mmCIF file of C-alpha atoms and ligand atoms in Angstrom:
data_model
loop_
_atom_site.group_PDB
_atom_site.id
_atom_site.type_symbol
_atom_site.label_atom_id
_atom_site.label_comp_id
_atom_site.label_asym_id
_atom_site.label_seq_id
_atom_site.Cartn_x
_atom_site.Cartn_y
_atom_site.Cartn_z
ATOM 1 C CA MET A 1 113.091 104.502 126.035
ATOM 2 C CA THR A 2 110.960 101.449 126.632
ATOM 3 C CA ASP A 3 108.175 101.982 129.142
ATOM 4 C CA THR A 4 108.215 98.602 130.736
ATOM 5 C CA LEU A 5 110.803 95.936 130.974
ATOM 6 C CA ASP A 6 109.630 92.396 130.318
ATOM 7 C CA PHE A 7 111.064 89.961 132.791
ATOM 8 C CA LYS A 8 110.307 86.555 134.239
ATOM 9 C CA LEU A 9 109.196 86.745 137.867
ATOM 10 C CA THR A 10 109.647 84.007 140.441
ATOM 11 C CA LYS A 11 108.634 85.159 143.910
ATOM 12 C CA THR A 12 110.133 83.641 147.006
ATOM 13 C CA ALA A 13 108.024 81.130 148.913
ATOM 14 C CA HIS A 14 109.851 82.006 152.149
ATOM 15 C CA SER A 15 110.210 85.725 152.789
ATOM 16 C CA ARG A 16 112.938 86.535 155.332
ATOM 17 C CA LEU A 17 111.336 89.899 156.126
ATOM 18 C CA GLN A 18 109.781 88.894 159.457
ATOM 19 C CA GLU A 19 112.992 87.373 160.816
ATOM 20 C CA THR A 20 115.119 90.417 159.877
ATOM 21 C CA ASP A 21 116.156 92.693 162.749
ATOM 22 C CA PHE A 22 115.629 96.207 161.385
ATOM 23 C CA ASP A 23 117.116 97.666 164.585
ATOM 24 C CA ASN A 24 120.465 96.101 163.805
ATOM 25 C CA LEU A 25 121.557 96.623 160.221
ATOM 26 C CA PRO A 26 125.321 96.667 159.771
ATOM 27 C CA PHE A 27 126.142 97.826 156.223
ATOM 28 C CA GLY A 28 126.049 95.180 153.524
ATOM 29 C CA ARG A 29 125.168 92.086 155.554
ATOM 30 C CA THR A 30 121.404 91.836 155.120
ATOM 31 C CA PHE A 31 119.819 91.165 151.735
ATOM 32 C CA SER A 32 116.227 91.410 150.607
ATOM 33 C CA ASP A 33 114.112 88.555 149.247
ATOM 34 C CA HIS A 34 114.743 89.032 145.534
ATOM 35 C CA MET A 35 117.367 89.878 142.968
ATOM 36 C CA PHE A 36 117.369 90.898 139.328
ATOM 37 C CA VAL A 37 119.540 88.964 136.871
ATOM 38 C CA ALA A 38 120.201 89.345 133.148
ATOM 39 C CA ASP A 39 122.639 87.671 130.763
ATOM 40 C CA TYR A 40 124.706 89.071 127.948
ATOM 41 C CA ALA A 41 125.432 86.629 125.134
ATOM 42 C CA ASP A 42 125.536 86.705 121.333
ATOM 43 C CA GLY A 43 125.943 90.466 121.481
ATOM 44 C CA GLU A 44 122.740 91.246 123.380
ATOM 45 C CA TRP A 45 121.159 91.413 126.826
ATOM 46 C CA LYS A 46 118.546 88.708 127.467
ATOM 47 C CA ASN A 47 116.933 86.456 130.105
ATOM 48 C CA PHE A 48 115.715 89.342 132.274
ATOM 49 C CA GLU A 49 114.541 87.764 135.470
ATOM 50 C CA ILE A 50 113.638 88.511 139.075
ATOM 51 C CA LEU A 51 114.067 85.521 141.348
ATOM 52 C CA PRO A 52 114.669 84.779 145.028
ATOM 53 C CA TYR A 53 117.990 86.145 146.331
ATOM 54 C CA GLY A 54 120.493 83.313 146.455
ATOM 55 C CA PRO A 55 123.632 81.664 145.072
ATOM 56 C CA ILE A 56 124.445 81.835 141.377
ATOM 57 C CA ALA A 57 126.083 78.754 139.883
ATOM 58 C CA MET A 58 129.098 79.426 137.704
ATOM 59 C CA SER A 59 132.233 77.892 136.271
ATOM 60 C CA PRO A 60 135.433 78.230 138.340
ATOM 61 C CA ALA A 61 137.125 79.472 135.153
ATOM 62 C CA ILE A 62 135.071 82.672 134.723
ATOM 63 C CA SER A 63 137.367 85.523 133.839
ATOM 64 C CA ALA A 64 135.800 87.841 136.433
ATOM 65 C CA LEU A 65 137.493 85.736 139.114
ATOM 66 C CA HIS A 66 140.853 85.549 137.370
ATOM 67 C CA TYR A 67 141.265 88.856 135.585
ATOM 68 C CA GLY A 68 138.842 91.142 137.331
ATOM 69 C CA GLN A 69 136.324 91.961 134.624
ATOM 70 C CA ALA A 70 133.839 93.085 137.258
ATOM 71 C CA PHE A 71 132.436 96.366 138.516
ATOM 72 C CA PHE A 72 129.514 97.685 140.522
ATOM 73 C CA GLU A 73 127.297 100.620 141.411
ATOM 74 C CA GLY A 74 125.859 101.843 144.698
ATOM 75 C CA ILE A 75 122.475 103.599 144.928
ATOM 76 C CA LYS A 76 119.876 104.088 147.648
ATOM 77 C CA ALA A 77 116.077 103.922 147.754
ATOM 78 C CA TYR A 78 114.103 105.762 150.442
ATOM 79 C CA LYS A 79 110.617 105.480 151.853
ATOM 80 C CA HIS A 80 108.738 108.715 152.457
ATOM 81 C CA ALA A 81 106.284 109.202 155.319
ATOM 82 C CA ASP A 82 103.354 108.744 152.905
ATOM 83 C CA GLY A 83 104.770 105.425 151.646
ATOM 84 C CA THR A 84 106.178 106.820 148.388
ATOM 85 C CA VAL A 85 109.380 105.070 147.349
ATOM 86 C CA SER A 86 112.110 107.049 145.625
ATOM 87 C CA ILE A 87 115.531 106.214 144.240
ATOM 88 C CA PHE A 88 118.127 108.970 144.332
ATOM 89 C CA ARG A 89 119.393 110.050 140.893
ATOM 90 C CA PRO A 90 119.726 106.563 139.342
ATOM 91 C CA GLU A 91 120.225 108.073 135.871
ATOM 92 C CA LYS A 92 123.643 109.317 137.042
ATOM 93 C CA ASN A 93 124.574 105.795 138.093
ATOM 94 C CA ALA A 94 123.341 104.444 134.758
ATOM 95 C CA ILE A 95 125.798 106.727 132.950
ATOM 96 C CA ARG A 96 128.669 105.845 135.272
ATOM 97 C CA PHE A 97 127.813 102.150 135.006
ATOM 98 C CA ASN A 98 128.494 102.343 131.294
ATOM 99 C CA LYS A 99 131.720 104.322 131.774
ATOM 100 C CA SER A 100 132.967 101.520 134.018
ATOM 101 C CA ALA A 101 131.821 98.933 131.454
ATOM 102 C CA GLU A 102 133.690 100.663 128.640
ATOM 103 C CA ARG A 103 136.907 100.970 130.649
ATOM 104 C CA LEU A 104 136.831 97.251 131.442
ATOM 105 C CA CYS A 105 135.985 96.271 127.858
ATOM 106 C CA MET A 106 132.577 95.010 128.951
ATOM 107 C CA PRO A 107 129.190 95.559 127.250
ATOM 108 C CA THR A 108 127.152 98.624 128.132
ATOM 109 C CA LEU A 109 123.569 98.319 129.327
ATOM 110 C CA PRO A 110 120.918 100.706 127.954
ATOM 111 C CA GLU A 111 120.245 103.323 130.658
ATOM 112 C CA ASP A 112 116.511 102.679 130.671
ATOM 113 C CA ILE A 113 117.054 98.949 131.231
ATOM 114 C CA PHE A 114 119.448 99.728 134.089
ATOM 115 C CA ILE A 115 116.916 102.001 135.781
ATOM 116 C CA GLN A 116 113.864 99.840 135.119
ATOM 117 C CA SER A 117 115.514 96.672 136.360
ATOM 118 C CA ILE A 118 116.403 98.438 139.601
ATOM 119 C CA ALA A 119 112.950 99.965 139.943
ATOM 120 C CA ALA A 120 111.302 96.577 139.331
ATOM 121 C CA VAL A 121 113.171 94.752 142.088
ATOM 122 C CA VAL A 122 112.903 97.700 144.508
ATOM 123 C CA ASP A 123 109.164 97.810 143.847
ATOM 124 C CA LEU A 124 108.806 94.095 144.563
ATOM 125 C CA ASP A 125 110.871 94.344 147.768
ATOM 126 C CA ARG A 126 109.542 97.742 148.918
ATOM 127 C CA GLU A 127 108.623 96.270 152.314
ATOM 128 C CA TRP A 128 112.364 95.929 152.877
ATOM 129 C CA ILE A 129 112.955 99.684 152.837
ATOM 130 C CA PRO A 130 113.577 100.794 156.416
ATOM 131 C CA THR A 131 111.584 103.765 157.671
ATOM 132 C CA LYS A 132 113.926 104.839 160.487
ATOM 133 C CA ALA A 133 115.956 108.060 160.199
ATOM 134 C CA ASN A 134 119.237 107.671 158.281
ATOM 135 C CA HIS A 135 118.147 104.270 156.981
ATOM 136 C CA ALA A 136 117.625 103.266 153.377
ATOM 137 C CA LEU A 137 117.565 100.355 150.980
ATOM 138 C CA TYR A 138 121.021 100.020 149.483
ATOM 139 C CA ILE A 139 120.957 98.946 145.838
ATOM 140 C CA ARG A 140 123.951 97.109 144.460
ATOM 141 C CA PRO A 141 123.895 96.609 140.665
ATOM 142 C CA PHE A 142 126.960 94.860 139.267
ATOM 143 C CA MET A 143 128.278 93.123 136.184
ATOM 144 C CA PHE A 144 130.852 90.390 135.778
ATOM 145 C CA ALA A 145 132.411 88.289 133.026
ATOM 146 C CA THR A 146 131.191 84.704 132.778
ATOM 147 C CA ASP A 147 133.142 83.024 129.954
ATOM 148 C CA PRO A 148 134.703 79.812 131.312
ATOM 149 C CA TYR A 149 137.972 80.616 129.561
ATOM 150 C CA LEU A 150 141.412 81.365 131.002
ATOM 151 C CA GLY A 151 142.706 83.412 128.088
ATOM 152 C CA VAL A 152 143.457 87.023 129.013
ATOM 153 C CA THR A 153 140.910 88.467 126.656
ATOM 154 C CA PRO A 154 137.526 90.139 127.106
ATOM 155 C CA SER A 155 134.765 87.671 127.890
ATOM 156 C CA ALA A 156 131.963 87.237 125.343
ATOM 157 C CA THR A 157 129.349 86.603 128.058
ATOM 158 C CA TYR A 158 128.401 88.557 131.185
ATOM 159 C CA LYS A 159 125.875 88.684 133.983
ATOM 160 C CA PHE A 160 124.150 91.817 135.261
ATOM 161 C CA VAL A 161 122.748 91.432 138.760
ATOM 162 C CA VAL A 162 120.964 93.758 141.186
ATOM 163 C CA ILE A 163 120.819 92.877 144.866
ATOM 164 C CA LEU A 164 119.311 94.979 147.659
ATOM 165 C CA GLY A 165 119.689 95.317 151.380
ATOM 166 C CA PRO A 166 118.368 97.538 154.170
ATOM 167 C CA VAL A 167 121.108 99.677 155.742
ATOM 168 C CA GLY A 168 121.599 102.104 158.584
ATOM 169 C CA PRO A 169 124.324 104.787 158.819
ATOM 170 C CA TYR A 170 127.719 103.702 157.465
ATOM 171 C CA PHE A 171 129.791 105.766 159.884
ATOM 172 C CA SER A 172 128.537 106.735 163.307
ATOM 173 C CA LYS A 173 131.142 109.311 164.352
ATOM 174 C CA ALA A 174 133.555 111.926 163.038
ATOM 175 C CA LEU A 175 136.413 110.138 161.346
ATOM 176 C CA ARG A 176 140.051 110.023 162.234
ATOM 177 C CA VAL A 177 141.688 109.813 158.835
ATOM 178 C CA LYS A 178 145.191 109.219 157.555
ATOM 179 C CA ILE A 179 146.546 110.966 154.509
ATOM 180 C CA GLU A 180 148.191 108.085 152.641
ATOM 181 C CA THR A 181 151.637 108.850 151.294
ATOM 182 C CA HIS A 182 152.867 105.419 150.239
ATOM 183 C CA TYR A 183 150.083 103.434 148.602
ATOM 184 C CA THR A 184 148.085 104.652 145.626
ATOM 185 C CA ARG A 185 144.433 104.093 144.711
ATOM 186 C CA ALA A 186 144.578 105.279 141.124
ATOM 187 C CA ALA A 187 147.100 106.603 138.621
ATOM 188 C CA GLU A 188 146.639 108.658 135.480
ATOM 189 C CA GLY A 189 145.710 106.345 132.648
ATOM 190 C CA GLY A 190 144.422 103.772 135.127
ATOM 191 C CA MET A 191 140.849 102.993 136.074
ATOM 192 C CA GLY A 192 140.226 105.130 139.145
ATOM 193 C CA TYR A 193 137.142 106.673 137.533
ATOM 194 C CA ALA A 194 135.564 103.243 137.124
ATOM 195 C CA LYS A 195 133.828 101.471 139.988
ATOM 196 C CA ALA A 196 135.968 98.468 139.093
ATOM 197 C CA ALA A 197 136.111 95.621 141.617
ATOM 198 C CA GLY A 198 139.911 95.557 141.398
ATOM 199 C CA ASN A 199 140.221 99.121 142.692
ATOM 200 C CA TYR A 200 138.742 98.023 146.001
ATOM 201 C CA GLY A 201 140.826 94.857 146.272
ATOM 202 C CA ALA A 202 143.910 97.050 145.942
ATOM 203 C CA SER A 203 142.685 99.369 148.699
ATOM 204 C CA MET A 204 142.345 96.707 151.367
ATOM 205 C CA LEU A 205 145.956 96.330 152.478
ATOM 206 C CA PRO A 206 146.488 100.105 152.899
ATOM 207 C CA GLY A 207 143.093 100.293 154.590
ATOM 208 C CA ARG A 208 143.950 97.530 157.034
ATOM 209 C CA LYS A 209 147.311 99.114 157.835
ATOM 210 C CA ALA A 210 145.621 102.427 158.555
ATOM 211 C CA ALA A 211 143.068 100.647 160.774
ATOM 212 C CA GLU A 212 145.902 98.974 162.693
ATOM 213 C CA GLU A 213 147.356 102.430 163.277
ATOM 214 C CA GLY A 214 144.018 103.495 164.746
ATOM 215 C CA PHE A 215 142.521 105.334 161.770
ATOM 216 C CA ASP A 216 138.949 105.000 160.538
ATOM 217 C CA GLN A 217 139.656 105.882 156.940
ATOM 218 C CA LEU A 218 142.302 106.820 154.366
ATOM 219 C CA ILE A 219 142.658 109.909 152.259
ATOM 220 C CA TRP A 220 144.239 108.961 148.952
ATOM 221 C CA THR A 221 146.777 111.253 147.347
ATOM 222 C CA ASP A 222 148.022 111.462 143.764
ATOM 223 C CA ALA A 223 150.248 108.646 142.516
ATOM 224 C CA LYS A 224 153.110 110.882 141.349
ATOM 225 C CA GLU A 225 153.912 113.104 144.311
ATOM 226 C CA HIS A 226 151.477 112.182 147.097
ATOM 227 C CA ALA A 227 151.023 115.941 147.410
ATOM 228 C CA TYR A 228 147.412 116.326 146.234
ATOM 229 C CA ILE A 229 144.278 114.958 147.845
ATOM 230 C CA GLU A 230 142.185 112.721 145.617
ATOM 231 C CA GLU A 231 139.531 110.807 147.537
ATOM 232 C CA MET A 232 138.588 109.572 150.985
ATOM 233 C CA GLY A 233 138.199 105.789 151.027
ATOM 234 C CA ALA A 234 135.255 105.080 148.720
ATOM 235 C CA ALA A 235 133.907 108.638 149.021
ATOM 236 C CA ASN A 236 134.900 111.936 147.437
ATOM 237 C CA ALA A 237 136.876 114.258 149.713
ATOM 238 C CA MET A 238 135.399 117.761 150.009
ATOM 239 C CA PHE A 239 136.603 120.781 151.961
ATOM 240 C CA LEU A 240 135.359 124.217 152.839
ATOM 241 C CA LEU A 241 138.476 126.375 152.817
ATOM 242 C CA ASP A 242 138.159 130.096 153.421
ATOM 243 C CA GLY A 243 134.503 129.961 152.406
ATOM 244 C CA THR A 244 135.094 128.068 149.139
ATOM 245 C CA LEU A 245 134.069 124.479 148.522
ATOM 246 C CA ILE A 246 137.057 122.669 147.061
ATOM 247 C CA THR A 247 137.360 119.136 145.749
ATOM 248 C CA ALA A 248 139.524 117.268 143.264
ATOM 249 C CA GLU A 249 138.277 117.623 139.713
ATOM 250 C CA ALA A 250 136.595 114.521 138.280
ATOM 251 C CA LYS A 251 139.376 113.288 136.006
ATOM 252 C CA ASP A 252 140.630 109.770 135.345
ATOM 253 C CA THR A 253 141.874 109.078 138.886
ATOM 254 C CA ILE A 254 138.668 110.267 140.549
ATOM 255 C CA LEU A 255 135.355 108.476 140.866
ATOM 256 C CA ASP A 256 132.788 110.982 139.655
ATOM 257 C CA GLY A 257 130.461 110.701 142.653
ATOM 258 C CA VAL A 258 126.745 111.387 142.492
ATOM 259 C CA THR A 259 126.880 112.747 146.043
ATOM 260 C CA ARG A 260 129.821 114.970 145.068
ATOM 261 C CA ASP A 261 127.845 116.328 142.125
ATOM 262 C CA THR A 262 124.820 116.899 144.366
ATOM 263 C CA VAL A 263 126.840 118.754 147.021
ATOM 264 C CA ILE A 264 128.382 120.968 144.324
ATOM 265 C CA ALA A 265 124.939 121.767 142.910
ATOM 266 C CA LEU A 266 123.620 122.771 146.345
ATOM 267 C CA ALA A 267 126.698 124.891 147.143
ATOM 268 C CA LYS A 268 126.320 126.790 143.860
ATOM 269 C CA GLU A 269 122.642 127.419 144.602
ATOM 270 C CA TRP A 270 123.565 128.768 148.010
ATOM 271 C CA GLY A 271 126.067 131.189 146.487
ATOM 272 C CA ILE A 272 129.090 129.363 147.834
ATOM 273 C CA PRO A 273 132.048 129.464 145.434
ATOM 274 C CA VAL A 274 133.074 126.016 144.171
ATOM 275 C CA GLU A 275 136.488 125.039 142.850
ATOM 276 C CA GLU A 276 137.084 121.656 141.227
ATOM 277 C CA ARG A 277 140.843 121.579 141.036
ATOM 278 C CA LYS A 278 143.966 120.065 142.520
ATOM 279 C CA VAL A 279 143.710 120.205 146.313
ATOM 280 C CA SER A 280 147.136 120.201 147.912
ATOM 281 C CA VAL A 281 147.824 118.513 151.225
ATOM 282 C CA ALA A 282 149.821 121.641 152.128
ATOM 283 C CA GLU A 283 146.835 123.999 151.832
ATOM 284 C CA ILE A 284 144.630 121.664 153.872
ATOM 285 C CA ILE A 285 147.232 121.505 156.645
ATOM 286 C CA GLU A 286 147.649 125.278 156.463
ATOM 287 C CA GLY A 287 143.866 125.699 156.681
ATOM 288 C CA ALA A 288 143.634 123.370 159.675
ATOM 289 C CA LYS A 289 146.326 125.392 161.448
ATOM 290 C CA SER A 290 144.835 128.797 160.662
ATOM 291 C CA GLY A 291 141.222 127.769 161.223
ATOM 292 C CA LYS A 292 140.278 128.607 157.615
ATOM 293 C CA LEU A 293 139.457 124.964 156.991
ATOM 294 C CA THR A 294 135.954 125.063 158.449
ATOM 295 C CA ASP A 295 134.647 121.804 157.003
ATOM 296 C CA ALA A 296 136.012 118.508 155.682
ATOM 297 C CA PHE A 297 133.967 115.467 154.793
ATOM 298 C CA GLY A 298 133.656 112.429 152.606
ATOM 299 C CA ALA A 299 130.698 112.398 150.198
ATOM 300 C CA GLY A 300 129.228 109.133 148.947
ATOM 301 C CA THR A 301 126.021 107.142 148.691
ATOM 302 C CA ALA A 302 126.983 104.637 151.374
ATOM 303 C CA ALA A 303 128.804 107.128 153.626
ATOM 304 C CA THR A 304 126.415 110.046 152.872
ATOM 305 C CA ILE A 305 128.182 113.067 154.390
ATOM 306 C CA ALA A 306 130.919 111.685 156.646
ATOM 307 C CA PRO A 307 132.672 114.395 158.676
ATOM 308 C CA VAL A 308 136.448 114.303 159.179
ATOM 309 C CA GLY A 309 137.294 114.857 162.844
ATOM 310 C CA SER A 310 141.046 114.890 162.396
ATOM 311 C CA PHE A 311 143.599 113.983 159.756
ATOM 312 C CA SER A 312 147.158 112.766 160.079
ATOM 313 C CA TYR A 313 149.976 113.464 157.727
ATOM 314 C CA ASN A 314 153.476 112.054 158.215
ATOM 315 C CA GLY A 315 152.750 111.278 161.847
ATOM 316 C CA GLU A 316 151.338 114.710 162.722
ATOM 317 C CA GLU A 317 147.616 114.892 163.605
ATOM 318 C CA TYR A 318 145.499 117.957 162.810
ATOM 319 C CA PHE A 319 142.154 118.434 164.552
ATOM 320 C CA LEU A 320 139.146 120.160 163.040
ATOM 321 C CA SER A 321 136.117 121.809 164.628
ATOM 322 C CA ASP A 322 133.346 119.785 166.276
ATOM 323 C CA PRO A 323 131.257 118.383 163.361
ATOM 324 C CA LYS A 324 128.030 119.471 165.079
ATOM 325 C CA THR A 325 129.067 123.121 164.702
ATOM 326 C CA ARG A 326 129.856 122.961 160.966
ATOM 327 C CA ALA A 327 127.366 125.082 159.085
ATOM 328 C CA PHE A 328 128.007 123.822 155.568
ATOM 329 C CA SER A 329 128.071 120.030 155.939
ATOM 330 C CA ASN A 330 125.128 120.079 158.335
ATOM 331 C CA ARG A 331 123.121 122.181 155.920
ATOM 332 C CA VAL A 332 124.000 119.805 153.081
ATOM 333 C CA PHE A 333 123.101 116.773 155.158
ATOM 334 C CA ASP A 334 119.773 118.208 156.318
ATOM 335 C CA THR A 335 118.813 119.453 152.859
ATOM 336 C CA LEU A 336 119.636 116.151 151.182
ATOM 337 C CA ASP A 337 117.874 114.236 153.901
ATOM 338 C CA ALA A 338 114.696 116.282 153.467
ATOM 339 C CA ILE A 339 114.749 115.750 149.693
ATOM 340 C CA LYS A 340 115.461 112.018 149.841
ATOM 341 C CA TYR A 341 112.756 111.304 152.416
ATOM 342 C CA GLY A 342 110.267 113.550 150.616
ATOM 343 C CA ARG A 343 109.919 116.140 153.381
ATOM 344 C CA THR A 344 110.647 118.999 151.010
ATOM 345 C CA ALA A 345 109.888 119.693 147.364
ATOM 346 C CA ASP A 346 112.285 117.925 145.008
ATOM 347 C CA THR A 347 112.899 120.985 142.844
ATOM 348 C CA HIS A 348 115.916 119.389 141.120
ATOM 349 C CA GLY A 349 114.101 116.244 140.001
ATOM 350 C CA TRP A 350 116.559 114.064 141.917
ATOM 351 C CA ASN A 351 114.015 111.547 143.193
ATOM 352 C CA TYR A 352 113.047 108.793 140.785
ATOM 353 C CA ILE A 353 109.648 107.689 142.048
ATOM 354 C CA VAL A 354 109.070 103.925 141.930
HETATM 355 C C1 PLP B 1 131.289 105.047 145.038
HETATM 356 C C2 PLP B 1 132.464 105.902 145.271
HETATM 357 C C3 PLP B 1 132.356 107.284 145.542
HETATM 358 C C4 PLP B 1 131.042 107.959 145.792
HETATM 359 O O1 PLP B 1 130.210 107.988 144.696
HETATM 360 P P1 PLP B 1 128.640 108.230 144.898
HETATM 361 O O2 PLP B 1 128.116 108.186 143.526
HETATM 362 O O3 PLP B 1 128.470 109.533 145.566
HETATM 363 O O4 PLP B 1 128.160 107.102 145.763
HETATM 364 C C5 PLP B 1 133.515 108.033 145.616
HETATM 365 N N1 PLP B 1 134.734 107.469 145.481
HETATM 366 C C6 PLP B 1 134.878 106.145 145.258
HETATM 367 C C7 PLP B 1 136.243 105.594 145.093
HETATM 368 C C8 PLP B 1 133.756 105.318 145.151
HETATM 369 O O5 PLP B 1 133.899 104.014 144.949
#
């Protein structure tokens, strides 16, 4: 591990901080003053730099645009009441970042460089971290191929970039979700476990169709039979069925979520049985009917803990209990919230202090 990362720093001459409306922060539309950029060429990472947030010039032939050699991460930084700034479990994202890189035949980035580059730009833009409840600084690291070459072959050059933006809650109400039985997010042998840009491009048409039908979100099912629940949009789907926390096991069609891992760790501590296994649509429907399904939510960095209000399957809608009354997901939300904002001791070492 290197202690400090050497980078060139060019500060903005025109901060946009004062003109930013922190009372109105739709997800992903507001960006902070600076960004981190590095280049990969000649087999190594170089040109580490923090500079004002802004356009990046590139060739129209870069293979990221044509063949999708591109992927991203999503992390959040929080400001505690005493001004401390923490980033939630970035070492998990560093590991996943490199899993995505390997799947897409792209170069890995040493974990310490990943974390230090993020910490450096978050530190510089710490005034951008909102202090309101449920607000955070969203961190978006990503990598893309930059060879100006139209051959279908891995690029020899890449860019690693980190941009930041203040965000409020992603979802504001319990979700009406549709269990998708036609389209597929990921298949065995595919790249569902990677945060590959192409996975999200492929999700947009099914997502739009579901929205047109009045749904807030999709639940993806397995590619073979559409009989097993895999994920909920860009969050992991988790259920409390008959007192047991169940979720799809993190295999090649599942994004191995940091929030998912965190929820599992808390459940185990609280003595709640956890099963990472195939979750059938049939047992979820059965549980909704019998009342044994006492909790259902999406778990993700952007979405945090997003309660499912109802789910539809083949035109039939099943309603769950009022999210306010759900013991498990509320306990998870409150516990995580207290850790992230530094209101309780971080006994797990989940907060990386900037
Ligand atoms: C990002 C993402 C998640 C959630 O992962 P976290 O690490 O908890 O943010 C789950 N599923 C998909 C498909 C995702 O893209």
